[in-house]
Amino acid sequence: MNVSTYLSELFAQIADIGRDEETGGYRRFAYSDEDRRLRAFFAQTMEKLGFTISVDAANNQWAWWGDPDRDPEHNLVLGSHLDSVPDGGAFDGPLGVLSAICAVELLLGEGFHPKGAVGIVNFIDEEGARFGVACLGSRVLTGETTFARLRQLSDYAGRPFVEVVASTGVDPTELRRDELALSRIGRFVELHIEQGHQLINLDSPLGLASFIWPHGRWSTILTGVPNHAGTTPLAERDDPVIKAAHFVLDLAASAEKHEAVATCGKIVVEPNAVNAIASKAQLWVDARAEDTDTLDRLAADIARFAGGYGGTLMNESLTPATVFDRPLTEAIVSILGHPPVISTGAGHDAGILATHGIPSAMLFVRNPTGVSHSPLERANMEDMVAGVEALMRVIQGLSG
Ligand code: GLV
Ligand code: MN
Ligand code: MN
């Protein structure tokens, strides 16, 4: 079977899972029914191909070809995640998992014998769309996030993390760093849709990642006095939504001043009534910068702005600047005939593993719209085929 037919078939099998008919985007949140169906798809597909399936202590799914404990240093892991942001595109995450399945299966079908074992991983909750912490699967796997933090989390509906996880049959108190699973990742290569315009501008279907900008998430609650929308004179109002509006404008101006980015993509207003001045507004901020000092200065500004409107800025997660493994990246660059190497403002599980000393690299596939975390995200079949073929060459080059 050729690459494009195989890849299209794999995408078709998950196309309906979590798809919103109105927007065309995907809602695939961790520990949801959609997540359960995606995990079942992954397990069944890999089992059918003869892989051994396991789930680590962080609830990430693994599929291994060969014995992962025989010669772990030579193991090569591919994969990504299957969850999405609210109304996310079809490719952020799934492209990495499905391309890996395609590449490995085609190579094994040709009789290729890898030196070490080859694994494919489906990381849980990469986007953090449900509980607010991105890359939760890799953060728990590496021990960066422990149960002490997990037990504090709740989802968008206010349901505690522990309750949601327990309802899926998983014991949340057992979620922790997994030494065995970590010891098996000799090297990790994550293929991912590009989430910007760099490869379009460079006229290249593929690129390698050099580093990920440091980034973090914060939240603040701005309060006011709830009152009648018709009878309360403007001068007598204490309206948290007005404060929120100023806060967001301050944020944007500060990001511009620091040549960084800051986003307030989630605001919850209470009680959310048309004809009542709100009692409070909770805002979440995602901020990223090219270097740590700049991010620190931006975060200090944001804390000051929140304080000015009576709020306290709380940090929800912080990811340091991540430099991908140079020897591994250089080896892949030379295997692939020197595609461009680009930095990115997007976070990834490969970045978390790299921060914890696991040799990791990323391969990006051009996105013709340059848009991501949106139903407008796209990938051309020709570029996706180039991505799978590149992964095949990487597997042969690194594990042959
Ligand atoms: C994940 O895609 C992120 O960068 O937020
Ligand atoms: Mn994403
Ligand atoms: Mn992703």
mmCIF file of N, CA, C and O in Angstrom, residues 211-214 259-260 288-292 294-295 321 343:
data_model
loop_
_atom_site.group_PDB
_atom_site.id
_atom_site.type_symbol
_atom_site.label_atom_id
_atom_site.label_comp_id
_atom_site.label_asym_id
_atom_site.label_seq_id
_atom_site.Cartn_x
_atom_site.Cartn_y
_atom_site.Cartn_z
ATOM 1 N N PHE A 211 15.068 24.841 19.064
ATOM 2 C CA PHE A 211 14.657 24.999 20.459
ATOM 3 C C PHE A 211 13.235 25.529 20.590
ATOM 4 O O PHE A 211 12.648 26.019 19.629
ATOM 5 N N ILE A 212 12.703 25.360 21.807
ATOM 6 C CA ILE A 212 11.349 25.850 22.118
ATOM 7 C C ILE A 212 11.478 27.050 23.052
ATOM 8 O O ILE A 212 12.223 27.000 24.039
ATOM 9 N N TRP A 213 10.777 28.080 22.733
ATOM 10 C CA TRP A 213 10.770 29.273 23.600
ATOM 11 C C TRP A 213 10.311 28.906 25.015
ATOM 12 O O TRP A 213 9.400 28.076 25.173
ATOM 13 N N PRO A 214 10.862 29.535 26.034
ATOM 14 C CA PRO A 214 10.311 29.355 27.378
ATOM 15 C C PRO A 214 8.877 29.904 27.424
ATOM 16 O O PRO A 214 8.580 30.904 26.751
ATOM 17 N N GLU A 259 8.705 42.329 22.717
ATOM 18 C CA GLU A 259 8.837 41.499 21.506
ATOM 19 C C GLU A 259 8.599 40.030 21.839
ATOM 20 O O GLU A 259 9.356 39.133 21.454
ATOM 21 N N ALA A 260 7.545 39.806 22.630
ATOM 22 C CA ALA A 260 7.170 38.449 23.042
ATOM 23 C C ALA A 260 5.719 38.232 22.604
ATOM 24 O O ALA A 260 5.188 39.010 21.794
ATOM 25 N N ARG A 288 4.828 33.748 26.220
ATOM 26 C CA ARG A 288 6.021 33.066 25.699
ATOM 27 C C ARG A 288 6.995 34.117 25.170
ATOM 28 O O ARG A 288 6.577 35.146 24.635
ATOM 29 N N ALA A 289 8.279 33.825 25.325
ATOM 30 C CA ALA A 289 9.296 34.766 24.841
ATOM 31 C C ALA A 289 10.499 33.971 24.356
ATOM 32 O O ALA A 289 10.653 32.791 24.678
ATOM 33 N N GLU A 290 11.360 34.675 23.609
ATOM 34 C CA GLU A 290 12.478 33.958 23.008
ATOM 35 C C GLU A 290 13.529 33.564 24.052
ATOM 36 O O GLU A 290 14.272 32.619 23.876
ATOM 37 N N ASP A 291 13.593 34.302 25.169
ATOM 38 C CA ASP A 291 14.560 33.945 26.212
ATOM 39 C C ASP A 291 13.927 34.138 27.594
ATOM 40 O O ASP A 291 12.909 34.836 27.749
ATOM 41 N N THR A 292 14.561 33.522 28.578
ATOM 42 C CA THR A 292 13.988 33.476 29.918
ATOM 43 C C THR A 292 13.891 34.855 30.568
ATOM 44 O O THR A 292 12.892 35.169 31.227
ATOM 45 N N THR A 294 13.450 37.736 29.199
ATOM 46 C CA THR A 294 12.321 38.483 28.629
ATOM 47 C C THR A 294 11.005 37.953 29.199
ATOM 48 O O THR A 294 10.118 38.730 29.571
ATOM 49 N N LEU A 295 10.899 36.609 29.285
ATOM 50 C CA LEU A 295 9.660 36.037 29.831
ATOM 51 C C LEU A 295 9.474 36.472 31.285
ATOM 52 O O LEU A 295 8.359 36.810 31.705
ATOM 53 N N ALA A 321 13.235 27.319 28.587
ATOM 54 C CA ALA A 321 13.701 27.208 27.197
ATOM 55 C C ALA A 321 14.236 25.794 27.008
ATOM 56 O O ALA A 321 14.915 25.256 27.883
ATOM 57 N N SER A 343 13.303 27.424 15.207
ATOM 58 C CA SER A 343 12.847 27.433 16.600
ATOM 59 C C SER A 343 11.320 27.554 16.595
ATOM 60 O O SER A 343 10.715 27.861 15.567
#
